[in-house]
mmCIF file of C-alpha atoms in Angstrom:
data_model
loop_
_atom_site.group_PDB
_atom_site.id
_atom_site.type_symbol
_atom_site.label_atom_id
_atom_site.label_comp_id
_atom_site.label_asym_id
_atom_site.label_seq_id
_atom_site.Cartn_x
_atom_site.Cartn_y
_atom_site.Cartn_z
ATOM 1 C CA UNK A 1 -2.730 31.888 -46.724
ATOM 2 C CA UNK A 2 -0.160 33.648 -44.715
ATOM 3 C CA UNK A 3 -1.149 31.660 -41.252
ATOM 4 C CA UNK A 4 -0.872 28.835 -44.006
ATOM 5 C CA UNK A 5 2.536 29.077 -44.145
ATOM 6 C CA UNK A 6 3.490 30.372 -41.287
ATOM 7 C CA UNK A 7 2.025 27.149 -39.390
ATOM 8 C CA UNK A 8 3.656 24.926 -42.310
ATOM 9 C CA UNK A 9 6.860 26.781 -41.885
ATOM 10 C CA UNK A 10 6.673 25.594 -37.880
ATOM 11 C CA UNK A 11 5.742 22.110 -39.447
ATOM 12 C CA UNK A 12 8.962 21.974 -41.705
ATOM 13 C CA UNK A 13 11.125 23.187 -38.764
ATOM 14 C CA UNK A 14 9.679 19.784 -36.646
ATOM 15 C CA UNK A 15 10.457 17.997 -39.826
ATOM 16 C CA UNK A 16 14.147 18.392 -39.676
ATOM 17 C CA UNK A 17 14.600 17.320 -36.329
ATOM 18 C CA UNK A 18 14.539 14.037 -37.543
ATOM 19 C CA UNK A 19 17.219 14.433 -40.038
ATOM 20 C CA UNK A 20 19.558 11.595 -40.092
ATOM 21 C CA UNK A 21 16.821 9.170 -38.191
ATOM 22 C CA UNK A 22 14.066 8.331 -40.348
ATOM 23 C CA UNK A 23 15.805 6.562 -43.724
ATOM 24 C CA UNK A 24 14.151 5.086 -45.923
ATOM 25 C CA UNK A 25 11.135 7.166 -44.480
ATOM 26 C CA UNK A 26 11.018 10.890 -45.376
ATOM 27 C CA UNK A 27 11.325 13.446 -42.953
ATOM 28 C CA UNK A 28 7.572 14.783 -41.557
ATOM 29 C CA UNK A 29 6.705 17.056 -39.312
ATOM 30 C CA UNK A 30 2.961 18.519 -37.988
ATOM 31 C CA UNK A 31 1.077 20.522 -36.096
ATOM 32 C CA UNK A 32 -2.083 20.892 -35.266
ATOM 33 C CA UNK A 33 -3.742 24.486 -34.720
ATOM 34 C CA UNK A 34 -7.555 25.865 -33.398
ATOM 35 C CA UNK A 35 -8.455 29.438 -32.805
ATOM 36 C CA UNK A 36 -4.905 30.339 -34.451
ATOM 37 C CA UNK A 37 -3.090 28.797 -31.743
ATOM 38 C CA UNK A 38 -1.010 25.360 -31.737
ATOM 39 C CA UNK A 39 -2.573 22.860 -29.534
ATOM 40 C CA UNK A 40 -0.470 20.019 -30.845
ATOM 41 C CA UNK A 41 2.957 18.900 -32.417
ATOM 42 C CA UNK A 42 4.727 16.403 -33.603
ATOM 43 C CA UNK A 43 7.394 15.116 -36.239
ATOM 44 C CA UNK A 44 8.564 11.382 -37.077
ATOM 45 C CA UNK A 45 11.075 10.754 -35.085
ATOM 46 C CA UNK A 46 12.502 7.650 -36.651
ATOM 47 C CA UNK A 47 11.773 4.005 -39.099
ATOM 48 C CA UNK A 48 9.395 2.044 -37.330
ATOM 49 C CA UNK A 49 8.128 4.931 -34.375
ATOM 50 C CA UNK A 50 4.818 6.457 -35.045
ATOM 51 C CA UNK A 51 4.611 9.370 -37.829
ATOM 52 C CA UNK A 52 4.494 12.844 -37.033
ATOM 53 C CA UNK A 53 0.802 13.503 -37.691
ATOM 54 C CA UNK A 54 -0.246 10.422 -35.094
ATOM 55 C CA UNK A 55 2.564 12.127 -32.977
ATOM 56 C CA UNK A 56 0.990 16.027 -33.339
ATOM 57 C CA UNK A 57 -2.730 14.627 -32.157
ATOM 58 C CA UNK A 58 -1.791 12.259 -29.339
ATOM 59 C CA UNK A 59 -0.154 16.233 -28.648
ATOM 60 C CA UNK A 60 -3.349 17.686 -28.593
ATOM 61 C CA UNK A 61 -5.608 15.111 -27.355
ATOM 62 C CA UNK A 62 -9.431 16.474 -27.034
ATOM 63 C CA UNK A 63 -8.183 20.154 -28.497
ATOM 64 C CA UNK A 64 -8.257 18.324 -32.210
ATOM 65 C CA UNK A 65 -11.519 18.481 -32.496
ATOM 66 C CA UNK A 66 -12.624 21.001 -35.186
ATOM 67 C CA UNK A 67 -8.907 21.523 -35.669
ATOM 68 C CA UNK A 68 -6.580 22.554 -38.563
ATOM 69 C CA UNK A 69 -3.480 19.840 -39.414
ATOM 70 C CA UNK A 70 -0.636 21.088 -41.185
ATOM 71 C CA UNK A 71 1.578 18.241 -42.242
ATOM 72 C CA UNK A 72 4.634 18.453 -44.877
ATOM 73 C CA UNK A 73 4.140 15.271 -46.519
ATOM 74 C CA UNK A 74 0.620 13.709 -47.570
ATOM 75 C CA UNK A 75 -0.746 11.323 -44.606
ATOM 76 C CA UNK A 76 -0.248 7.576 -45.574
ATOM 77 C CA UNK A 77 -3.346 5.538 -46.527
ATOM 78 C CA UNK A 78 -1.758 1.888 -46.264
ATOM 79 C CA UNK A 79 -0.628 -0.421 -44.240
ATOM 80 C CA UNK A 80 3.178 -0.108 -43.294
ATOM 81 C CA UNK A 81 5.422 -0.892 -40.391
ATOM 82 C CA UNK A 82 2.805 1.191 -38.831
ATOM 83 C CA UNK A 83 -1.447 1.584 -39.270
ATOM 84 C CA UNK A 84 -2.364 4.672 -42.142
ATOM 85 C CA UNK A 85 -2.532 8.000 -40.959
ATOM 86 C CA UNK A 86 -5.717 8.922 -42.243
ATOM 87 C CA UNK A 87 -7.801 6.542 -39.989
ATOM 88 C CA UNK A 88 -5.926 8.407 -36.841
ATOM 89 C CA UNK A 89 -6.833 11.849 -38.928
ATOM 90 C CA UNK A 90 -10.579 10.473 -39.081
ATOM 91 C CA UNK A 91 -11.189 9.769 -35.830
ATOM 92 C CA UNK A 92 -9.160 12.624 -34.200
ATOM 93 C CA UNK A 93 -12.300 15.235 -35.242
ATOM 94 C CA UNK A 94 -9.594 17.125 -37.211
ATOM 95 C CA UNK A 95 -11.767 19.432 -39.848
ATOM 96 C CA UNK A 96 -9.213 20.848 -42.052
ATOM 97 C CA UNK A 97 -5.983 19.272 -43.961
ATOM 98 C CA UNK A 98 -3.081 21.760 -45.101
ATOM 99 C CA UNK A 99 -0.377 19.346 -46.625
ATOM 100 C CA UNK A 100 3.226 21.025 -48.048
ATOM 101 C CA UNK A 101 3.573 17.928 -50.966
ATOM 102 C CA UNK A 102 2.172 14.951 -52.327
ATOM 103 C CA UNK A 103 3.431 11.740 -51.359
ATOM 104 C CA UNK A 104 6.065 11.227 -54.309
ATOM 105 C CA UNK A 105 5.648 7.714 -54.495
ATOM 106 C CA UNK A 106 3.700 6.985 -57.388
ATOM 107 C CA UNK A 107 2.008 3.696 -55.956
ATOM 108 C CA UNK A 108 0.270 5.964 -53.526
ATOM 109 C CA UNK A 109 0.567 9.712 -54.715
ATOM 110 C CA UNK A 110 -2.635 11.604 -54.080
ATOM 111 C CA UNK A 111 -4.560 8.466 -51.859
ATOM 112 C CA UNK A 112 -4.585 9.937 -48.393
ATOM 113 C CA UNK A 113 -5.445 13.432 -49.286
ATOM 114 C CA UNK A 114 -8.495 12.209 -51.805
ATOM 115 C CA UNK A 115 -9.746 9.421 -48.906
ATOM 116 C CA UNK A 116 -9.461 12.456 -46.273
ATOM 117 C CA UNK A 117 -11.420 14.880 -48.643
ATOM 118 C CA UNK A 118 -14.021 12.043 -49.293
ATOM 119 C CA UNK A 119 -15.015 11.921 -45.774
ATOM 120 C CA UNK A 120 -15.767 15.691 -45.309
ATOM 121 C CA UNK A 121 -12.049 17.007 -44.487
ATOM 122 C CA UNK A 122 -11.406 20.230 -46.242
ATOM 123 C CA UNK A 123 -8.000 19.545 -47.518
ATOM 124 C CA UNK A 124 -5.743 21.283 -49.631
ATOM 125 C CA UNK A 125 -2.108 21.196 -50.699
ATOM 126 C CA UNK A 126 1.097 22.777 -51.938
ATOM 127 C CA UNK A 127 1.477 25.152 -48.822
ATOM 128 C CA UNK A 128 5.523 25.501 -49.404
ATOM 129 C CA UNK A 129 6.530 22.576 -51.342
ATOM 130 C CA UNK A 130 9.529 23.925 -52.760
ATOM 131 C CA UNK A 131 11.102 23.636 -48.940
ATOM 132 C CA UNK A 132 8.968 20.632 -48.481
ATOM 133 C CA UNK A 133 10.660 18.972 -51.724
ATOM 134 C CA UNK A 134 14.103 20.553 -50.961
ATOM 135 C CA UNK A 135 13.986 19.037 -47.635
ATOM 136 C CA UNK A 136 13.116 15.449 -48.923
ATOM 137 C CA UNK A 137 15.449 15.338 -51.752
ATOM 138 C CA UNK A 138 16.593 12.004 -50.790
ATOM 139 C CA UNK A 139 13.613 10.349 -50.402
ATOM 140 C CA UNK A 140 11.907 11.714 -53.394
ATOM 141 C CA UNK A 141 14.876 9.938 -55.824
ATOM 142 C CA UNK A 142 14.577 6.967 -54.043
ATOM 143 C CA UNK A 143 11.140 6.115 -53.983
ATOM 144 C CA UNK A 144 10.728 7.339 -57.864
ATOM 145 C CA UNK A 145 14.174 6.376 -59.574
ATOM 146 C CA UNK A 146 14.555 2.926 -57.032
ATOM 147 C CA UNK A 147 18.535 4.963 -56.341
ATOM 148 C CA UNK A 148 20.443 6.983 -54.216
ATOM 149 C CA UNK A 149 20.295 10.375 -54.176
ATOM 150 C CA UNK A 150 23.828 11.394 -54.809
ATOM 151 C CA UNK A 151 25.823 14.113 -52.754
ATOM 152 C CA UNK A 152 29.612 14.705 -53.928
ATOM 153 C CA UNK A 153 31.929 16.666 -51.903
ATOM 154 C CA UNK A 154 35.213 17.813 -51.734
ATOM 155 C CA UNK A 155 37.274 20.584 -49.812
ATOM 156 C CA UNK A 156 39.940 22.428 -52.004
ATOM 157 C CA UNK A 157 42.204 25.811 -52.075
ATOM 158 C CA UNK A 158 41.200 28.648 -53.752
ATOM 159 C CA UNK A 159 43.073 27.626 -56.824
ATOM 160 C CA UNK A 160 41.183 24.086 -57.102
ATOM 161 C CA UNK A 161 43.520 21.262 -55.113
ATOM 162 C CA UNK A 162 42.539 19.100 -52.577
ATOM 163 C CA UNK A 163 45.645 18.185 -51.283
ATOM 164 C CA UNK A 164 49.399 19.392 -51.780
ATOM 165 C CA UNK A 165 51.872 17.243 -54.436
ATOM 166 C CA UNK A 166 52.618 14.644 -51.104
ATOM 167 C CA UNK A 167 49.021 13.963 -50.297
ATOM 168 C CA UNK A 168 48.814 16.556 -47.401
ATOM 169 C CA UNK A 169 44.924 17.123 -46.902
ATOM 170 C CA UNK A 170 45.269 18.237 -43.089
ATOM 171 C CA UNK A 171 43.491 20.281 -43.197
ATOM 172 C CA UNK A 172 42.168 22.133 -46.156
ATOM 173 C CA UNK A 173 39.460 23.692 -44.471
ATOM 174 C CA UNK A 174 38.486 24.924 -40.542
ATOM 175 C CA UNK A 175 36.893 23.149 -37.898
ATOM 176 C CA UNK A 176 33.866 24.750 -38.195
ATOM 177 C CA UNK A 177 33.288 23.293 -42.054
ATOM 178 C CA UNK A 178 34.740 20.278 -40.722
ATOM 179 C CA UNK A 179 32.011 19.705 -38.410
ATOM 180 C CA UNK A 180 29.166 20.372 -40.691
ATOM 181 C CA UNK A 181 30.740 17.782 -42.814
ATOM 182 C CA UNK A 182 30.166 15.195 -39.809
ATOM 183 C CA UNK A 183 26.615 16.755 -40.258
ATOM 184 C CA UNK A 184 26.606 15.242 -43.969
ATOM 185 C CA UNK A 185 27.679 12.204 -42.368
ATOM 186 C CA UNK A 186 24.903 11.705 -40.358
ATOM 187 C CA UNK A 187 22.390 12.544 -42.682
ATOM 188 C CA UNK A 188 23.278 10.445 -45.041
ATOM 189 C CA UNK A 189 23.096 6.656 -45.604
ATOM 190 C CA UNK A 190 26.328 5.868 -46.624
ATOM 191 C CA UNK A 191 29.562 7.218 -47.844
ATOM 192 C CA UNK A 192 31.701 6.648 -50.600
ATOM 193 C CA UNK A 193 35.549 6.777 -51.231
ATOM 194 C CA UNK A 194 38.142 5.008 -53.480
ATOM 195 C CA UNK A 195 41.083 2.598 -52.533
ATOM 196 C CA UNK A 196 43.548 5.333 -52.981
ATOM 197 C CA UNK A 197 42.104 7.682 -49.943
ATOM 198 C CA UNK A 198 41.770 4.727 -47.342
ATOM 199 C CA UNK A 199 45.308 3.781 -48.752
ATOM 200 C CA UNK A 200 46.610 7.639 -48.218
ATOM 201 C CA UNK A 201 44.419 8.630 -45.699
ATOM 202 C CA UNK A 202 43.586 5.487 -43.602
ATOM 203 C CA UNK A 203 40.199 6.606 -42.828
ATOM 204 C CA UNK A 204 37.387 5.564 -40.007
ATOM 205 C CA UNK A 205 34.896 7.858 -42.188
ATOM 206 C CA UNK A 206 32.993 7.869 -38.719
ATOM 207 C CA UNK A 207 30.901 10.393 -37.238
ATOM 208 C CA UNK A 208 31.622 12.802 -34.767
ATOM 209 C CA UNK A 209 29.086 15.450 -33.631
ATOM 210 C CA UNK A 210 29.272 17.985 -30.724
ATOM 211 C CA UNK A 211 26.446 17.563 -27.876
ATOM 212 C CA UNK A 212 25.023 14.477 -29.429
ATOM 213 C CA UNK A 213 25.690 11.089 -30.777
ATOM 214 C CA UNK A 214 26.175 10.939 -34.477
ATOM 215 C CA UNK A 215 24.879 8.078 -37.155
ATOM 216 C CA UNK A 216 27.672 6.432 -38.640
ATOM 217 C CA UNK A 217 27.075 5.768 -42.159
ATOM 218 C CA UNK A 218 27.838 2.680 -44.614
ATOM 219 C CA UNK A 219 31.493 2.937 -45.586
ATOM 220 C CA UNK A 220 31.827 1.833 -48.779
ATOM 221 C CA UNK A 221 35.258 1.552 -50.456
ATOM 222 C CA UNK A 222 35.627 1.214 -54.295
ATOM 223 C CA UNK A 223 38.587 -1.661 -54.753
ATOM 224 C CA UNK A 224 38.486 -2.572 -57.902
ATOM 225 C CA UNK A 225 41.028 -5.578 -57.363
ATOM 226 C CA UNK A 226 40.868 -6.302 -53.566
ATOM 227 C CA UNK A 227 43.758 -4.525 -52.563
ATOM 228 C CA UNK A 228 42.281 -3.356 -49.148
ATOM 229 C CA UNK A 229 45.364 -4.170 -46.234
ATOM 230 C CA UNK A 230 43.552 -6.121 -44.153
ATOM 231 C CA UNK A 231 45.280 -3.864 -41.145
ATOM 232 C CA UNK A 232 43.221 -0.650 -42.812
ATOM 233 C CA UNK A 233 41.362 1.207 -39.637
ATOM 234 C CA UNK A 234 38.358 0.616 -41.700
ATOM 235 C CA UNK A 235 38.626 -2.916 -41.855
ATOM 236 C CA UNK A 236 39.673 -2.996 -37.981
ATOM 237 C CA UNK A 237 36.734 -0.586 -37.321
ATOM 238 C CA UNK A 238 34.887 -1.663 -34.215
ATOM 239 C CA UNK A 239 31.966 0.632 -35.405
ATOM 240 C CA UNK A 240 28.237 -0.681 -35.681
ATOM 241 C CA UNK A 241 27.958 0.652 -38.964
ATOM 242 C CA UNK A 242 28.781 -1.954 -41.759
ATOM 243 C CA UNK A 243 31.927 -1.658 -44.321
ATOM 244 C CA UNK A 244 31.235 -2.491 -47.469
ATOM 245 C CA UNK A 245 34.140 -3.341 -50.109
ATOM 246 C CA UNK A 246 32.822 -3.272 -53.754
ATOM 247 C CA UNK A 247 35.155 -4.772 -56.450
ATOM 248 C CA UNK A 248 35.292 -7.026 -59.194
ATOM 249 C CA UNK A 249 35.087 -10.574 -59.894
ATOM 250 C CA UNK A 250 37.630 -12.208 -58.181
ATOM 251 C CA UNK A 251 39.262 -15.517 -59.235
ATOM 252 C CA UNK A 252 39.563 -18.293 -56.423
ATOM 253 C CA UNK A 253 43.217 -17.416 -55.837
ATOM 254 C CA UNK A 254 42.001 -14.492 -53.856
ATOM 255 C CA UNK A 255 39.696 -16.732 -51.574
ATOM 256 C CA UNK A 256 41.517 -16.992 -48.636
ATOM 257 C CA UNK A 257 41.755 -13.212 -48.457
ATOM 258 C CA UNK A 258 37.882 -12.397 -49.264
ATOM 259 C CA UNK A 259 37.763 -15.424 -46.206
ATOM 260 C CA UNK A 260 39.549 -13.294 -43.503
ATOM 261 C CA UNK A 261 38.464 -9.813 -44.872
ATOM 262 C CA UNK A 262 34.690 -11.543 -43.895
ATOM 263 C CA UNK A 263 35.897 -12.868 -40.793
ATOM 264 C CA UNK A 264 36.988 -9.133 -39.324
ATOM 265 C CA UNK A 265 33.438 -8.201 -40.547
ATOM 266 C CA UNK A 266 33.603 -6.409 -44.055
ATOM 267 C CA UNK A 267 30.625 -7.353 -46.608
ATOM 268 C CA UNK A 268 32.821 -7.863 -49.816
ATOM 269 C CA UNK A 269 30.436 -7.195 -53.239
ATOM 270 C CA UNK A 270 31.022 -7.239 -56.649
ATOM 271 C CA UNK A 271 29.920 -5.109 -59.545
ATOM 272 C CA UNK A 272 30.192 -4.870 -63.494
ATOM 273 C CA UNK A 273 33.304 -3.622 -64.153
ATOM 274 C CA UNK A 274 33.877 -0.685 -66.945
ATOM 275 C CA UNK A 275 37.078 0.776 -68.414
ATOM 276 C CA UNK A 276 38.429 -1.719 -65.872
ATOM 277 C CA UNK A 277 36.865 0.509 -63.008
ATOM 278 C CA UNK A 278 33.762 -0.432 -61.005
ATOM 279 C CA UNK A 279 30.771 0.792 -63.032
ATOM 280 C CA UNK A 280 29.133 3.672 -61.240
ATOM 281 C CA UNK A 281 25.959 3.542 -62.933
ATOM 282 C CA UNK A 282 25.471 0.080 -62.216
ATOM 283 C CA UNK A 283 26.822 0.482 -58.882
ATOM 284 C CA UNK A 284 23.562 2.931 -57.925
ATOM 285 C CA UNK A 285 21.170 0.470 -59.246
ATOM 286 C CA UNK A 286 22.972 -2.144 -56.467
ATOM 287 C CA UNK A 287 23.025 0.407 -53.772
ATOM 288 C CA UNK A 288 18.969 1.177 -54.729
ATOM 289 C CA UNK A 289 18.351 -2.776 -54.196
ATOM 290 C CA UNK A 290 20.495 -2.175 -50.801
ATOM 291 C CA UNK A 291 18.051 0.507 -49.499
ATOM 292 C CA UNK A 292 20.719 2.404 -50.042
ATOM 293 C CA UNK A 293 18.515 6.084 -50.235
ATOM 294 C CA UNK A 294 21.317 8.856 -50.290
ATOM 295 C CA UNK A 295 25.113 8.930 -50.330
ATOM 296 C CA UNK A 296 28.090 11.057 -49.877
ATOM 297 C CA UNK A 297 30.693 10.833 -51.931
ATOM 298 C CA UNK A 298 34.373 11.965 -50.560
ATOM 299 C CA UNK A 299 36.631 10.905 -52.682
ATOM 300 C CA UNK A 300 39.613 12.077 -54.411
ATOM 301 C CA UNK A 301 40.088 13.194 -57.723
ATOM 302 C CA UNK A 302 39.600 10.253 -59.523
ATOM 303 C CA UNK A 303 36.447 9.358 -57.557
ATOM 304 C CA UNK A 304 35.455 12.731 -58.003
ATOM 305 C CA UNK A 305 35.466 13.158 -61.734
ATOM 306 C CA UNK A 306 34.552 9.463 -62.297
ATOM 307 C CA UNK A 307 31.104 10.696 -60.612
ATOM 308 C CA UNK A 308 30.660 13.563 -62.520
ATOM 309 C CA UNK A 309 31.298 11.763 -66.093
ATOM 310 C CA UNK A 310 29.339 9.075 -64.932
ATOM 311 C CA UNK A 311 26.580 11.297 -64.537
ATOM 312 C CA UNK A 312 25.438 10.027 -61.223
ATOM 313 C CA UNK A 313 25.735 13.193 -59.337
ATOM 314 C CA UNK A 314 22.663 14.841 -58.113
ATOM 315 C CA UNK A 315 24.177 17.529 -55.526
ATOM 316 C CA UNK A 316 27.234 18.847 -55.105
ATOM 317 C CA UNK A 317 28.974 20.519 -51.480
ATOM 318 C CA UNK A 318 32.359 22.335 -52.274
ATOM 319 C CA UNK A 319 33.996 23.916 -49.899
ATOM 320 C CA UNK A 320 36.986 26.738 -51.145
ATOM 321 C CA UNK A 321 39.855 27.339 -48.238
ATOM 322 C CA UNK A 322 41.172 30.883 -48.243
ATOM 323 C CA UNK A 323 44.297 29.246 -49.246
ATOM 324 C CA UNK A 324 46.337 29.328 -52.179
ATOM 325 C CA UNK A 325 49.281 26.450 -52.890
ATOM 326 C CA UNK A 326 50.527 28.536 -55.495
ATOM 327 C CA UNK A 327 51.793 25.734 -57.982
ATOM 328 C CA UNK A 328 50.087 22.862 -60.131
ATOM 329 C CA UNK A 329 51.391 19.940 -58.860
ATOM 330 C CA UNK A 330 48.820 19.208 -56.150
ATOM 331 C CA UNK A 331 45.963 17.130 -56.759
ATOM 332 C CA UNK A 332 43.301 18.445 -57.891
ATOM 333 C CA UNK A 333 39.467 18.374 -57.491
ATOM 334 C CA UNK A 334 39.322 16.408 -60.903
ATOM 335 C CA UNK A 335 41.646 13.908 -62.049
ATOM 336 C CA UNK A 336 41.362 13.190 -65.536
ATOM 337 C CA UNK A 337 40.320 14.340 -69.212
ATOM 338 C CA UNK A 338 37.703 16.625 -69.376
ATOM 339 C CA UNK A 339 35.398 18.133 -72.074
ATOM 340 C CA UNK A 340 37.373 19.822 -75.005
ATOM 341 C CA UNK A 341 34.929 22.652 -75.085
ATOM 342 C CA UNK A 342 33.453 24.728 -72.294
ATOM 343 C CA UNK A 343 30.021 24.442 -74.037
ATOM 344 C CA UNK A 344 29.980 20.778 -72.678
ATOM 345 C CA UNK A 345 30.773 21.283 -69.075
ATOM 346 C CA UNK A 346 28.111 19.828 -66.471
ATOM 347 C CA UNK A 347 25.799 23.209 -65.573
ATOM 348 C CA UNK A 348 25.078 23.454 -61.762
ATOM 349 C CA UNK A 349 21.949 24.975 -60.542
ATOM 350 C CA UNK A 350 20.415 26.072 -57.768
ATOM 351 C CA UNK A 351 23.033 27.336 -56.381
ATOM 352 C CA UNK A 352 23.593 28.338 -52.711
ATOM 353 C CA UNK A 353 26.818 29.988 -50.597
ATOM 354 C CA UNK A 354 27.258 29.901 -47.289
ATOM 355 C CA UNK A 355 29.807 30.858 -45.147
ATOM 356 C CA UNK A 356 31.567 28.768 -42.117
ATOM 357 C CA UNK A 357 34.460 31.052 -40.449
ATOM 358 C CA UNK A 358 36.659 32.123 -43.317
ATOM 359 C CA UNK A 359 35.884 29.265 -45.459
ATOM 360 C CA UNK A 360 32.815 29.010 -47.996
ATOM 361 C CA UNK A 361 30.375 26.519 -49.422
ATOM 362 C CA UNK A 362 29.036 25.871 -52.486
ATOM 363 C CA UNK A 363 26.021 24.045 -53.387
ATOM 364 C CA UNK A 364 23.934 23.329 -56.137
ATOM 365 C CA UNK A 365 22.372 20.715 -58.184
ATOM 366 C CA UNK A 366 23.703 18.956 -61.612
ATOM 367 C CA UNK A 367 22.301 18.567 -64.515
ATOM 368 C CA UNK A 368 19.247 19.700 -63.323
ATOM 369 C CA UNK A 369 18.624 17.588 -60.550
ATOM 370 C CA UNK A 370 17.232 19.939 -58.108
ATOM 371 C CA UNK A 371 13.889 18.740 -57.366
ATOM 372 C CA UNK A 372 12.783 22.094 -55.250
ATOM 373 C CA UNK A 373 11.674 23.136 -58.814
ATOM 374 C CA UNK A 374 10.356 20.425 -60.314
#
């Protein structure tokens, strides 16, 4: 059991190179071991390019025979952009199948492990899933709940505000935490922020990574009446990545408008409107038809605690400054009326810390929406 996980460990580490690359696929890696040694690797590299276990034995060629295949996902047994898994697995002479987690998709949970297992492989399962699940958070959501897996983050002093009483966000936090939030960028599908921050900020909400070309995400900008200045950087963007402005019904006065804003490029979409603000909830349920699988939200504060009361948060990134503004008339992380009792504020789980520099990050899960447990 210890080689086990020691090999699966190798297999998750493969997995994550692909991070950013594969959506709406999961993230797989494997590898392929005989006589304790790996003779073959592989992880998917991205949509539409062979998987990682097809990868992993084209790696080891003739050396699969008799061999052991670790994979972190369960090998697909249907048709796809690409042919199932298992018939590759079949014919490779591999003996033994060590998967981390079940496929989560319940149209096919369980299929390619019980076909394998019916044709003589020795399989078995559950070799760390908890990373395995941790590390496909995203994908798990989508494929179950038909949504995005929700990320919300926000950089603040250590007295909780983003920004000082003019708007002055530059910059909360260091360079280092800055770049690991171009990170989140990548690996996510698209990004999320109100009206109000592309009106203060004037955002590209791009991507920029040392050493390597980044993934520019969606942009999408919550306007609930059209207001957007068709000058906005965003809407001048020459980026490949698409910006998306989500408001309400418009009447035909604003036509001419919606006409240019299309004409620079911007995909203008409307959703239900509640409280006279886009409804959230109904807003995942769009992005989910979208193939919309995860999504950063980096809003302000009324972005920020419309997410949370909405209840659509499934993950949450804070990072505190060793700062202090040392009044209460900057903005805060929350804009807004809260609970009246503490009993009733949103529990976060699964908590993590890590440190960048001098500045720190929180994570965790709400309402317990961490699926490494579950």
């Amino acid at each position: 059991m210890q080689d086990d996980e020691r090999f699966m460990k190798k297999a998750l580490d493969l997995a994550s190179k692909g991070q950013g690359e594969t959506s709406p696929n999961p993230m797989v890696g494997a590898v392929i071991v005989k006589d304790g040694k790996i003779v073959g690797q592989g992880y998917h590299v991205s949509a539409g390019k062979a998987h990682a276990e097809v990868n992993a034995i084209d790696d080891a060629g003739i050396h699969a025979e008799k061999a052991t295949l670790y994979v972190t996902l369960e090998p697909c047994n249907h048709h796809g952009r690409t042919p199932p898994c298992t018939e590759k697995i079949l014919k490779s002479g591999i003996q033994r199948l060590v998967v981390a987690m079940e496929d989560p998709n319940p149209d096919v949970k369980g299929g390619g492990m019980a076909y394998l297992a019916d044709r003589g492989i020795m399989v078995s399962s559950g070799v760390l899933r908890a990373e395995a699940k941790s590390q496909n958070e995203a994908f798990i959501k989508f494929v179950m709940k038909k949504q995005p897996f929700v990320t919300l983050k926000c950089a603040a002093t250590l007295d909780g505000q983003i920004a000082t009483r003019t708007g002055d966000a530059k910059w909360v936090t260091g360079e280092t935490a800055r770049h690991y939030v171009h990170c989140l960028r990548h690996w996510t599908d698209a990004i999320l922020v109100g009206i109000g921050t592309v009106r203060k900020d004037n955002p590209h909400l791009t991507t920029r990574l040392q050493n390597k070309v980044g993934k520019n995400p969606v942009r999408i900008i919550l306007d609930t009446n059209l207001s957007i200045s068709e000058e906005a950087d965003i809407v001048q963007s020459t980026s490949e990545a698409e910006t998306w402005v989500i408001s309400g019904r418009h009447s035909a006065s604003t036509q001419a408008k919606r006409d240019r804003l299309k004409k620079a490029g911007v995909r203008l979409m409307e959703a239900p409107l509640r409280h006279g603000r886009v409804d959230l909830i109904q807003l995942m349920r769009l992005l989910g038809r979208e193939h919309i699988t995860s999504l950063l939200i980096e809003g302000g504060g009324d972005i920020i605690a419309s997410a949370v009361s909405a209840g659509i948060v499934d993950k949450v990134i804070f990072f505190y400054a060793p700062k202090l503004l040392g009044g209460n008339d900057g903005v805060p992380i929350c804009r807004g009326k809260g609970p009246e009792l503490m009993h009733d504020a949103w529990p976060v789980s699964g908590i993590k810390v890590r440190r960048f520099d001098d500045d720190i990050m929180i994570t965790g899960y709400l309402a317990g929406q961490a699926v490494q447990n579950t």
